[in-house]
Coordinates of N, CA and C in Angstrom, one line a residue:
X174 N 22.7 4.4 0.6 CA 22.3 3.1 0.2 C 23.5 2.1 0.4
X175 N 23.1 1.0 0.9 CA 24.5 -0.3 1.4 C 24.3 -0.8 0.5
X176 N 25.2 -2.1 0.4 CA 25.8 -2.6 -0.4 C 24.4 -3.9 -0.4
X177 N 24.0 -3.4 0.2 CA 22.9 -4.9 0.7 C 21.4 -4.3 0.2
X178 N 21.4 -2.9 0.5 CA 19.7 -2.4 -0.1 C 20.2 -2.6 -2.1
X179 N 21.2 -2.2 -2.4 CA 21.3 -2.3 -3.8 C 21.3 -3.7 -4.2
X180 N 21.7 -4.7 -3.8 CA 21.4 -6.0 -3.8 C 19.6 -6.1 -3.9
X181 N 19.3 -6.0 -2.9 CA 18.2 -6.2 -2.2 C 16.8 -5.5 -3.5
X182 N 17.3 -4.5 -4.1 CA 16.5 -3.6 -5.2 C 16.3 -4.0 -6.4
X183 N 17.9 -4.5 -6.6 CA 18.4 -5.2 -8.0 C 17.6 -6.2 -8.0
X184 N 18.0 -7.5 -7.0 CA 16.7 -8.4 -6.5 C 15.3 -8.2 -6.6
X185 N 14.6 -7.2 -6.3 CA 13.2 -7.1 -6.3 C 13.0 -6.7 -7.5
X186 N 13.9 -5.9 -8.4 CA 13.4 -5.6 -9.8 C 13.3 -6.8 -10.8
X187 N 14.7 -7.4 -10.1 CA 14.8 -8.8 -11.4 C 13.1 -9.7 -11.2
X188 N 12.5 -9.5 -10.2 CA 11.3 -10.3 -10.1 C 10.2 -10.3 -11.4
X189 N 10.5 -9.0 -11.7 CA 9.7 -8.5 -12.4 C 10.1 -8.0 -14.0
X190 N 9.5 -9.1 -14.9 CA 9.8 -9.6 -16.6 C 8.7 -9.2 -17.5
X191 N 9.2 -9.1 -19.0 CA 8.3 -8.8 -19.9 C 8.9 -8.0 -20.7
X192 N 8.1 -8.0 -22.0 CA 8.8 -7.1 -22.9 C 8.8 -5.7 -22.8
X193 N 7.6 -5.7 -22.0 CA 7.5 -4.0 -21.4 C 7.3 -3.4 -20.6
X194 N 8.8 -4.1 -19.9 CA 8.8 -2.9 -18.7 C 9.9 -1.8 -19.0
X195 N 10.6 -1.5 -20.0 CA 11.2 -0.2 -19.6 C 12.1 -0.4 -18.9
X196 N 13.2 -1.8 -18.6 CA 14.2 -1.3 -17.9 C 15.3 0.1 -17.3
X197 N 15.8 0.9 -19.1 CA 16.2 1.9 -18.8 C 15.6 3.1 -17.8
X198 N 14.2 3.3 -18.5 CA 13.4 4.6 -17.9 C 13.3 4.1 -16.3
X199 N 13.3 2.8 -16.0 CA 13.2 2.5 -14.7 C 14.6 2.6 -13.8
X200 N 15.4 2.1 -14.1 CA 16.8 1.8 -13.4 C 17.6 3.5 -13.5
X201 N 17.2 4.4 -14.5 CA 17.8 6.0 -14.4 C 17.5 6.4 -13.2
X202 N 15.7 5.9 -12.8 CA 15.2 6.2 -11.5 C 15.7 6.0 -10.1
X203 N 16.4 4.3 -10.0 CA 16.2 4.0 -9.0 C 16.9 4.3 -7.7
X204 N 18.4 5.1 -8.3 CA 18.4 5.4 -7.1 C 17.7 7.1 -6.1
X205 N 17.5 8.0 -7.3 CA 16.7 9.0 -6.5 C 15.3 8.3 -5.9
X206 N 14.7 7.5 -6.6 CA 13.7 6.9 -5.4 C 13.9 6.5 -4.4
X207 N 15.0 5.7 -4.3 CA 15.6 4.6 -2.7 C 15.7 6.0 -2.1
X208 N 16.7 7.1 -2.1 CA 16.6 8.3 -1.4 C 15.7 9.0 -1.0
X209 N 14.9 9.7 -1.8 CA 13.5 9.8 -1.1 C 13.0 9.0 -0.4
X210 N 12.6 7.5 -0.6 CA 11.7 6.6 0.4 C 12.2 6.7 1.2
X211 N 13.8 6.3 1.5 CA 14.3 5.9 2.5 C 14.6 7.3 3.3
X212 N 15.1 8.2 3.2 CA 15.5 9.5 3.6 C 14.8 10.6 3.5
X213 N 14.2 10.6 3.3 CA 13.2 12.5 2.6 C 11.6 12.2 3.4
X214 N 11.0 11.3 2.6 CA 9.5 11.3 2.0 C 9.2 10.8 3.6
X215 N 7.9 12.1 4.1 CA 7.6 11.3 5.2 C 6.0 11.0 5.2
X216 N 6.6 9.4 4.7 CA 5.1 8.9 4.3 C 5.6 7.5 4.2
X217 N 4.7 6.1 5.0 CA 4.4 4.8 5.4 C 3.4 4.3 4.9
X218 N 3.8 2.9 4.9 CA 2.1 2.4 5.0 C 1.6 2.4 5.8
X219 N 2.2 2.9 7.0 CA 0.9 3.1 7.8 C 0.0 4.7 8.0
X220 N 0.9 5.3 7.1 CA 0.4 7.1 7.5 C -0.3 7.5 6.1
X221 N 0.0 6.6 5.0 CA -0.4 6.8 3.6 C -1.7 7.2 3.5
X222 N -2.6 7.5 4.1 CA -4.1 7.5 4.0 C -3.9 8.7 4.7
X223 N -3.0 9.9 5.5 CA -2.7 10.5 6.5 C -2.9 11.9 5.8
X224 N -3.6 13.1 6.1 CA -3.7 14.2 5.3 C -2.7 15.2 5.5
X225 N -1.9 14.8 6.6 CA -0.6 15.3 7.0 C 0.8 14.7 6.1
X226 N 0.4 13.7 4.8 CA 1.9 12.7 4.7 C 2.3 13.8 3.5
X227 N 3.8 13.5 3.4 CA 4.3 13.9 2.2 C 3.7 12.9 1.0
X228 N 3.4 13.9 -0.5 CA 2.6 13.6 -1.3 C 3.8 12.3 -2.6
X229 N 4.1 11.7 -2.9 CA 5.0 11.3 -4.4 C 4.1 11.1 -5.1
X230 N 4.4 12.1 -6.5 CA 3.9 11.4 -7.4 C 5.0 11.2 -8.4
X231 N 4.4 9.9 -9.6 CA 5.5 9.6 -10.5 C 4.4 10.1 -11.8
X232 N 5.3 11.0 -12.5 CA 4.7 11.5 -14.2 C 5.2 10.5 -14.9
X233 N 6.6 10.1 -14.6 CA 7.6 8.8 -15.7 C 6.7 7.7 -15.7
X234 N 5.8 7.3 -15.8 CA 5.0 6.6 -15.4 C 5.4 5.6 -16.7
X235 N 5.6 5.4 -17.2 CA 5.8 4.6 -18.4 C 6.8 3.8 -17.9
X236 N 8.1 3.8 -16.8 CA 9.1 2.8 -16.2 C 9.0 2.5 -14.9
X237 N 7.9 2.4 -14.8 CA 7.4 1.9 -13.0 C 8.5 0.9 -12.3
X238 N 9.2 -0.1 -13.2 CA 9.6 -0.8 -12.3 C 10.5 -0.5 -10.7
X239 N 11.5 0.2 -11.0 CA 12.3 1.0 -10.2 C 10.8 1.4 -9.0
X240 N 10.0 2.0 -9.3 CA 8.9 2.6 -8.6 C 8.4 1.7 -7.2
X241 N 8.1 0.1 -8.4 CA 7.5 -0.4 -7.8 C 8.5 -1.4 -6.5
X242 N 9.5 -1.7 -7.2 CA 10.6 -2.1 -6.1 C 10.4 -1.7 -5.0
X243 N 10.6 -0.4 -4.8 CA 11.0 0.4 -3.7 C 9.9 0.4 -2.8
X244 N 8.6 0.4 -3.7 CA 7.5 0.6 -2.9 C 7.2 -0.8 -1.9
X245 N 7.5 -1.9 -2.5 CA 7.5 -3.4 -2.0 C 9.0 -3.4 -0.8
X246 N 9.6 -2.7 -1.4 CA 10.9 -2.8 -0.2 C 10.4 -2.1 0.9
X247 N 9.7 -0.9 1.2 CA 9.6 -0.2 2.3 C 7.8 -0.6 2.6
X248 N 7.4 -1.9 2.4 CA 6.1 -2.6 2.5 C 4.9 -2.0 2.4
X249 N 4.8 -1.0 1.4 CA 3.5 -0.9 1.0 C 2.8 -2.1 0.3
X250 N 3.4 -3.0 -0.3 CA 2.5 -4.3 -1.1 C 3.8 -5.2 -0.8
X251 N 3.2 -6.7 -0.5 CA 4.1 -7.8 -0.6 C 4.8 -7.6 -1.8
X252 N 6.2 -8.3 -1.5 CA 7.0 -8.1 -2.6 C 6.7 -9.6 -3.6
X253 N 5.9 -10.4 -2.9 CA 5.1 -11.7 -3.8 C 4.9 -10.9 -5.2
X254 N 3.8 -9.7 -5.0 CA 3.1 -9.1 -6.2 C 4.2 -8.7 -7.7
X255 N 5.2 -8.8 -7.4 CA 6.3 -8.2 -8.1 C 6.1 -8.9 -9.4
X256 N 6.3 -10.8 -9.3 CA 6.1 -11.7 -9.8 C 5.2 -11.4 -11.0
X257 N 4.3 -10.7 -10.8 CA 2.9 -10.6 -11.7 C 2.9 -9.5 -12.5
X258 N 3.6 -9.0 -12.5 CA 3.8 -7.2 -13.0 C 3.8 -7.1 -14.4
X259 N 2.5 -7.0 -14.5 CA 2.3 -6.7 -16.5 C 1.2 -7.4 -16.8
X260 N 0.7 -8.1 -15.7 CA 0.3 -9.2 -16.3 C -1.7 -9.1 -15.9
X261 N -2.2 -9.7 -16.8 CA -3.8 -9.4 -16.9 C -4.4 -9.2 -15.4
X262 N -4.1 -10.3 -14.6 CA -5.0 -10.0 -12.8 C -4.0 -9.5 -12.1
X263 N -3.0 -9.0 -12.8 CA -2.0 -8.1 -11.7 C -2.2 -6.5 -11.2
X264 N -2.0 -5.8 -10.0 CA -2.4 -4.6 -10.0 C -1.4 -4.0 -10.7
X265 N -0.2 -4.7 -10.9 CA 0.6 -3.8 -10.8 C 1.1 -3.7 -12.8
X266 N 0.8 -2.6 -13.0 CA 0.6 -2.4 -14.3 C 2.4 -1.4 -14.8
X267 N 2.0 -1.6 -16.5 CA 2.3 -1.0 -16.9 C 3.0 0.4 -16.8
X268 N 2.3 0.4 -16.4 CA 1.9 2.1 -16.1 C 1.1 1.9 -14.4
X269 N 1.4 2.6 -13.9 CA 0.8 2.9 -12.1 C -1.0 3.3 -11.9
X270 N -1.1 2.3 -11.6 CA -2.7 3.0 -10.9 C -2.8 3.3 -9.7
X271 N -3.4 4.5 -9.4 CA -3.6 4.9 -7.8 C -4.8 4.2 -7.4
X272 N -6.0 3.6 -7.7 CA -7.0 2.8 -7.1 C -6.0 1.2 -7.2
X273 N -5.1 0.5 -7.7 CA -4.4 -0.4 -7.4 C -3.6 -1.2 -7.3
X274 N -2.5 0.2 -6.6 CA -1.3 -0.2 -6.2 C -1.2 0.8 -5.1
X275 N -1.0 0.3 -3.9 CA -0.7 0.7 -2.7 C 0.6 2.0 -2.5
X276 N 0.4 3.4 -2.2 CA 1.3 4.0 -1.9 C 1.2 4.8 -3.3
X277 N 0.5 4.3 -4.2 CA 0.3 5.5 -5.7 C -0.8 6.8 -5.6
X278 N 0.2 7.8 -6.0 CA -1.1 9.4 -5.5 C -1.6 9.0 -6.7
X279 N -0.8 8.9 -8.3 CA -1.6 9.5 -9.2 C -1.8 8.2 -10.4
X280 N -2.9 8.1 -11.0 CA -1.8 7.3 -12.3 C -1.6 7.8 -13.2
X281 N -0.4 7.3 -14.2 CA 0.6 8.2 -14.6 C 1.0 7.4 -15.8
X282 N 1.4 8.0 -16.5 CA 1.9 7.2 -17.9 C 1.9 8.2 -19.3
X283 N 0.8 9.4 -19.1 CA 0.9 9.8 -20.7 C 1.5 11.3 -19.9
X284 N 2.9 11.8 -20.9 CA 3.8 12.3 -20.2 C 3.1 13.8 -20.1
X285 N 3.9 14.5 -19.6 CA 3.4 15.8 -19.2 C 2.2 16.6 -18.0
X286 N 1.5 15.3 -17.2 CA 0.6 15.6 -16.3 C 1.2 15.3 -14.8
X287 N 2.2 15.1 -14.8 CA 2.6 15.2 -13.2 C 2.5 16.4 -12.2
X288 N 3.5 17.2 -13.4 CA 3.9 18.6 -12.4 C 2.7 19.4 -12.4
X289 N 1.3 19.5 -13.2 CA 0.6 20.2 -13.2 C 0.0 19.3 -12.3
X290 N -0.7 17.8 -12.3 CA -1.0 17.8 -10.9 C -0.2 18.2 -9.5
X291 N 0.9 18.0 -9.5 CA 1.6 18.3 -8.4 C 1.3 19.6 -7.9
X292 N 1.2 20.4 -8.9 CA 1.1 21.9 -8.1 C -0.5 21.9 -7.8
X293 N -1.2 21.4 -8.5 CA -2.9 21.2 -7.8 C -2.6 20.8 -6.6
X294 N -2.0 20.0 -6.2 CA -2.1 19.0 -5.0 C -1.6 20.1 -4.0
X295 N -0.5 20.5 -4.3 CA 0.2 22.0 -3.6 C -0.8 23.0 -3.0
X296 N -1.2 23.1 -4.2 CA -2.5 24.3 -3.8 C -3.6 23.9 -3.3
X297 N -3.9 22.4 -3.4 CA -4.6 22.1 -2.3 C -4.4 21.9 -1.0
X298 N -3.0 21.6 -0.8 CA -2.5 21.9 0.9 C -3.1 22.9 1.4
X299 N -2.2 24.3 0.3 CA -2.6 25.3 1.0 C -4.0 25.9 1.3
X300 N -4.6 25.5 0.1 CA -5.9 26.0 1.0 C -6.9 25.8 2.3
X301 N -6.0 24.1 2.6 CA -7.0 23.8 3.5 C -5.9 23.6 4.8
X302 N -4.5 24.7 4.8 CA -3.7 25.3 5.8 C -3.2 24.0 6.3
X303 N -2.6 23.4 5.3 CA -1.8 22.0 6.0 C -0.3 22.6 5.2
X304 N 0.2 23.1 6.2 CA 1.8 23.8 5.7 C 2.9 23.0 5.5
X305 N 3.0 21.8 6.5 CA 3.9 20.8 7.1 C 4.0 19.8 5.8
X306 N 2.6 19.4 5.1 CA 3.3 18.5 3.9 C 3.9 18.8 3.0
X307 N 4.7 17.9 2.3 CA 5.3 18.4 1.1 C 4.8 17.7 -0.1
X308 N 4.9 18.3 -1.4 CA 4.5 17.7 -2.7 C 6.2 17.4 -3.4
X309 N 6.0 15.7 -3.7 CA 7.4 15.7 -4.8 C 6.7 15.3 -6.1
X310 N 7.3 15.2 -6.8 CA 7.2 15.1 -8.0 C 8.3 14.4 -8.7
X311 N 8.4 13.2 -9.8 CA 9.4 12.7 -10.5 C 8.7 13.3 -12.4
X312 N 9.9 13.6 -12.8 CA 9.4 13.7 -14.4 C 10.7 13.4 -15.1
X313 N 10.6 12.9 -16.4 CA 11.8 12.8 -17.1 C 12.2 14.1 -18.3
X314 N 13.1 13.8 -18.9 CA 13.9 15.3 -19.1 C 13.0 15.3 -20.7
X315 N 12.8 14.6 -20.7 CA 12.0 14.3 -22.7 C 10.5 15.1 -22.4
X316 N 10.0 14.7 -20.7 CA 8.9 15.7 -20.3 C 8.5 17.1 -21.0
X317 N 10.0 17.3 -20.6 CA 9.6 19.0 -20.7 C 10.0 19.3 -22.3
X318 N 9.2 18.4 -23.0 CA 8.6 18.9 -24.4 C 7.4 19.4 -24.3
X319 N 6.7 18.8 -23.2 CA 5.1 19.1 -23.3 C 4.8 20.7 -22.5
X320 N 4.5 21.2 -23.4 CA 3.8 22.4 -23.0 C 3.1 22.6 -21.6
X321 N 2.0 21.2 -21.2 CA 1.9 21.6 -19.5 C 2.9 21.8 -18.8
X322 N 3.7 21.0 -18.9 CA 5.4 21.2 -18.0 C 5.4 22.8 -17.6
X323 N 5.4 23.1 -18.6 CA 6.0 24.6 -18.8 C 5.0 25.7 -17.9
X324 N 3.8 25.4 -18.1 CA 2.8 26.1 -18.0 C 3.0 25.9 -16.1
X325 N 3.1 24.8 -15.9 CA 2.8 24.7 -14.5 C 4.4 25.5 -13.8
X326 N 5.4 25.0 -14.6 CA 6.6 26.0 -14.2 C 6.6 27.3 -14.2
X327 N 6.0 27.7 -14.6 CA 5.4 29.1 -15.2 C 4.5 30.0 -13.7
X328 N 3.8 28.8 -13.5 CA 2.8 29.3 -12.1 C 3.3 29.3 -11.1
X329 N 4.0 28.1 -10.9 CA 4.9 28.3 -9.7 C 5.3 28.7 -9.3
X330 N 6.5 29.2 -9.8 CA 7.1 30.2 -9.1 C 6.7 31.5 -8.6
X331 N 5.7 31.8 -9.3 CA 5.4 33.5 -9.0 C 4.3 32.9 -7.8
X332 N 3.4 32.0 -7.6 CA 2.6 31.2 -6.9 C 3.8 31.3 -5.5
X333 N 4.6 31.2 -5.2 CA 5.6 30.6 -4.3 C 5.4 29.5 -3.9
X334 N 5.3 28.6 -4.3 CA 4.8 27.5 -3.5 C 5.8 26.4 -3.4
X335 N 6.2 27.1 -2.2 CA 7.3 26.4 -1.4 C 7.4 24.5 -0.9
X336 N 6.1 24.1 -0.6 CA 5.9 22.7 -0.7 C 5.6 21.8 -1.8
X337 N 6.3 22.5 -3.3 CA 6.4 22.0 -4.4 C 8.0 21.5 -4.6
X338 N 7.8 20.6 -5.0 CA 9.3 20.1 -5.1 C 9.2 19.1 -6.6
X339 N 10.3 19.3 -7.4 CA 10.0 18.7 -8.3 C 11.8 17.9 -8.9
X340 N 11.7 16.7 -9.0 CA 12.8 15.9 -9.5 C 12.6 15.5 -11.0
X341 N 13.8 15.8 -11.5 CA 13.9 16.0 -13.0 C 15.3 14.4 -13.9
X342 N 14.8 13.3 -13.7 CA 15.9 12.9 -14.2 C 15.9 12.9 -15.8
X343 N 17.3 13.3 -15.7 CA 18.2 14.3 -17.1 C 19.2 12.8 -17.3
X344 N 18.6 12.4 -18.4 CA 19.5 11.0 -19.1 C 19.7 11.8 -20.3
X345 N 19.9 12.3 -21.1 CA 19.8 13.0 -22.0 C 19.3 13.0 -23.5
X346 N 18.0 12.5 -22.6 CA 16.7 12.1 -23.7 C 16.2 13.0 -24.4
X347 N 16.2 14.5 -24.0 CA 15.6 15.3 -24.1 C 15.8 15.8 -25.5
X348 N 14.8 16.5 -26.7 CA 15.1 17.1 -27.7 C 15.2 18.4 -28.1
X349 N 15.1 19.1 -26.8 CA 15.1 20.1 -26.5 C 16.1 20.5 -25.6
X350 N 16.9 21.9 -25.4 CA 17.8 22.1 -24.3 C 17.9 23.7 -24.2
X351 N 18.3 24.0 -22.9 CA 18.1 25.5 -22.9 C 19.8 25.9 -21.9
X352 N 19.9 27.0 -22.6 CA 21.2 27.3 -22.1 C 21.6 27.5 -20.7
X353 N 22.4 26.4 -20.0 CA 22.9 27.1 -18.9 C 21.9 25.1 -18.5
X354 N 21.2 24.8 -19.2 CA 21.0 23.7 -18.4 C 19.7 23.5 -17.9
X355 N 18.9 22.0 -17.7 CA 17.5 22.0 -17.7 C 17.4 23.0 -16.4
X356 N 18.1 23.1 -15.2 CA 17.9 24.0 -14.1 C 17.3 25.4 -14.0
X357 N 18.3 25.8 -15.4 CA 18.5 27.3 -15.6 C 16.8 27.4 -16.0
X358 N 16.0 26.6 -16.7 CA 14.3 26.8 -16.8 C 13.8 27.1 -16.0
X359 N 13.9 26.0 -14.7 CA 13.0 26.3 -13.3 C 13.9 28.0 -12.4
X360 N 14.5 28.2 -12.8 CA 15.3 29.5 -12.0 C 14.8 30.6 -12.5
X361 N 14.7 30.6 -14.0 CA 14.1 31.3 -14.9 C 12.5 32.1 -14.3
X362 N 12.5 31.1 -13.8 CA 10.2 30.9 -13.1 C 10.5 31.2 -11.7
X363 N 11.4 31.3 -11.2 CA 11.4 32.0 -9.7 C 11.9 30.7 -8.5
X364 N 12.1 29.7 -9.7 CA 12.1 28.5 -8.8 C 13.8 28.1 -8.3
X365 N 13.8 27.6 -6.7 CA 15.3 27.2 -6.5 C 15.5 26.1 -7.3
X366 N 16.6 26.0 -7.6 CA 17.3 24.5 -8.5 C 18.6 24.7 -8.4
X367 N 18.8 22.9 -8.8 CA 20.0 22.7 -8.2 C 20.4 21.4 -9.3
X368 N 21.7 20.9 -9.9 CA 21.7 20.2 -10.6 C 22.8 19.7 -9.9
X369 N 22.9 17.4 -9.6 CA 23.4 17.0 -9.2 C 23.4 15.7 -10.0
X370 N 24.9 14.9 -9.5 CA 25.0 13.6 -9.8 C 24.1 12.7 -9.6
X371 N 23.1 11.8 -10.7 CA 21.7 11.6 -10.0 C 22.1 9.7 -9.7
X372 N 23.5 9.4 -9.5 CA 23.7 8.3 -8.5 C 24.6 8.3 -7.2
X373 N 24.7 10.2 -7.1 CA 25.4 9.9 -5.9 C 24.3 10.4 -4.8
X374 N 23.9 9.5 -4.0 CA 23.1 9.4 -2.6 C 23.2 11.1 -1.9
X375 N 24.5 11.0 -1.5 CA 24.5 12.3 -0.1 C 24.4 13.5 -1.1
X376 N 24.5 13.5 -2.3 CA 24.2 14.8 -3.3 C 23.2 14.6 -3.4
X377 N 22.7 13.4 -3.9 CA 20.9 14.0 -3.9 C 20.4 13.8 -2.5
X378 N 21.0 13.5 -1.4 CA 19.9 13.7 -0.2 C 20.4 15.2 -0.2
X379 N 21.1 15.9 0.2 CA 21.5 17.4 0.0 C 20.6 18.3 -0.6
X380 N 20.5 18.1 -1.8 CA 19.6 18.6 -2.6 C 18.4 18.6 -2.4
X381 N 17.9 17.3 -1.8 CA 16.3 17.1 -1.7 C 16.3 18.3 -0.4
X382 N 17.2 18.5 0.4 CA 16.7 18.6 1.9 C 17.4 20.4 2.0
X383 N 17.2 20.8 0.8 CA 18.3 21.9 1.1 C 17.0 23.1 1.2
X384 N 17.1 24.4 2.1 CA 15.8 24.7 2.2 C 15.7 25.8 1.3
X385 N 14.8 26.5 0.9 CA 14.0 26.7 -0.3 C 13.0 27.7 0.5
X386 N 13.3 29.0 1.0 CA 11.9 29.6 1.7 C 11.2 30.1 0.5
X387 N 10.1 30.2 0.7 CA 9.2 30.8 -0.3 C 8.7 30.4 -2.2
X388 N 9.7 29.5 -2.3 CA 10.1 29.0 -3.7 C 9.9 27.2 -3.9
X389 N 9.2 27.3 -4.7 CA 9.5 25.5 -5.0 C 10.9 25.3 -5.7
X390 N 11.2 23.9 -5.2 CA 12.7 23.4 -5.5 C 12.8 22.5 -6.7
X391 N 13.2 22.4 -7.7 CA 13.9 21.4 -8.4 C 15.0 21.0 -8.5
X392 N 15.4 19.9 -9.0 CA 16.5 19.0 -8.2 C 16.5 18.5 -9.6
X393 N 17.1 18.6 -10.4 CA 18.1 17.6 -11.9 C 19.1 16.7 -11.2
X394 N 18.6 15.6 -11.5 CA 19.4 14.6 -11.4 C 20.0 13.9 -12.8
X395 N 21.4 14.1 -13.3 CA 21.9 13.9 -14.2 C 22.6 12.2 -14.1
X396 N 21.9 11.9 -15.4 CA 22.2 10.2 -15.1 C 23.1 9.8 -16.7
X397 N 24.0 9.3 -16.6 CA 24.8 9.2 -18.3 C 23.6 8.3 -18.8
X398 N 23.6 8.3 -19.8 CA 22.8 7.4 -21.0 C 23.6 5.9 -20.8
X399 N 24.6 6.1 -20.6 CA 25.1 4.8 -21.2 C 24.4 3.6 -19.5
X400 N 24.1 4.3 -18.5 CA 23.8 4.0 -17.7 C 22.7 3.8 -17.0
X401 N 21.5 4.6 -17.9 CA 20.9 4.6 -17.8 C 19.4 3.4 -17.9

């Protein structure tokens, strides 16, 4: 990221006011999203409808702003719509809707249903022998209170399902912790992981891009609180 896309982000978020957007839960995010949009995820607005594209979904769904920036930066929706965000004839909600807001797989907001969709979505590649896409996934570290989390961690790995990929930002919300680190959970399940600085760019592009045969990846991105 330059010194001009961080401008340019900061800019697009400030568009967007109200008592309830969630600045924190959004701005922990923003830079592992700029990285995937810009570098990873291969998926446009023009290929988004494409049964071949890389899949994102967001579980954090409760701090979309960060979300929605990025999505208006790499032109899935005018960045006009930003302006309206919260608001009664706006698409762009609270919380994310996939019927409307451009470039959204799921909608998202009550915590714990991401990764269990994600790995649906996985397993639906596979069935219908589309090898080439990938499934990401964003969840926050307070997530993995909820017992789906777990359950779908649980499947995975023994599943192999290698076009599962799942990003974990670790602000250290969480009320729960397990020894050795939120990583050491997904390793536990058969899954690769890898725990990184979650604002340094070329660590998390590394991470995202590091290969993973047979195994879905998780990627902890560790963000201070105070920074968050």
């Amino acid at each position: 990221m330059t010194n001009t896309d961080i401008e340019r982000l900061h800019g697009l978020m400030g568009l967007m006011t109200g008592d309830e957007k969630h600045s924190p839960a959004a701005t922990s995010t923003l830079d592992a999203l700029w990285v995937l949009y810009d570098r990873v995820l291969r998926v446009s607005p023009a290929t988004a409808d494409r049964a071949d594209r890389d899949r994102f979904l967001l579980s954090k769904g409760h701090g979309p702003m960060a979300y929605y920036a990025v999505l208006a930066a790499k032109g899935f929706f005018p960045e006009e719509l930003l302006t309206g965000f919260g608001s009664y004839d706006s698409p762009l909600g609270h919380h994310p809707d996939r019927t409307l807001v451009p470039g959204a797989e799921i909608g998202s907001g009550s915590l714990g249903h991401g990764l269990p969709l994600a790995v649906g979505s996985a397993l639906g590649l596979r069935a219908r022998g589309l090898t080439e896409p990938r499934v990401w996934v964003l969840i926050g570290d307070a997530e993995l209170d909820e017992g789906s989390n777990h359950e779908a961690i649980a499947y995975a790995g023994p599943a192999g399902l290698e076009q599962l990929h799942t990003l974990v930002i670790d602000n250290g919300s969480a009320t729960y912790g397990w020894p050795g680190g939120i990583a050491s959970r997904f390793e536990a399940a058969g899954w690769s992981a890898e725990t990184v600085d979650g604002r340094d760019h070329d660590a998390l592009y590394a991470a995202f891009t590091a290969p993973h045969p047979g195994r879905p990846r998780a990627v902890v991105a560790r963000v201070e609180p105070k920074n968050a």
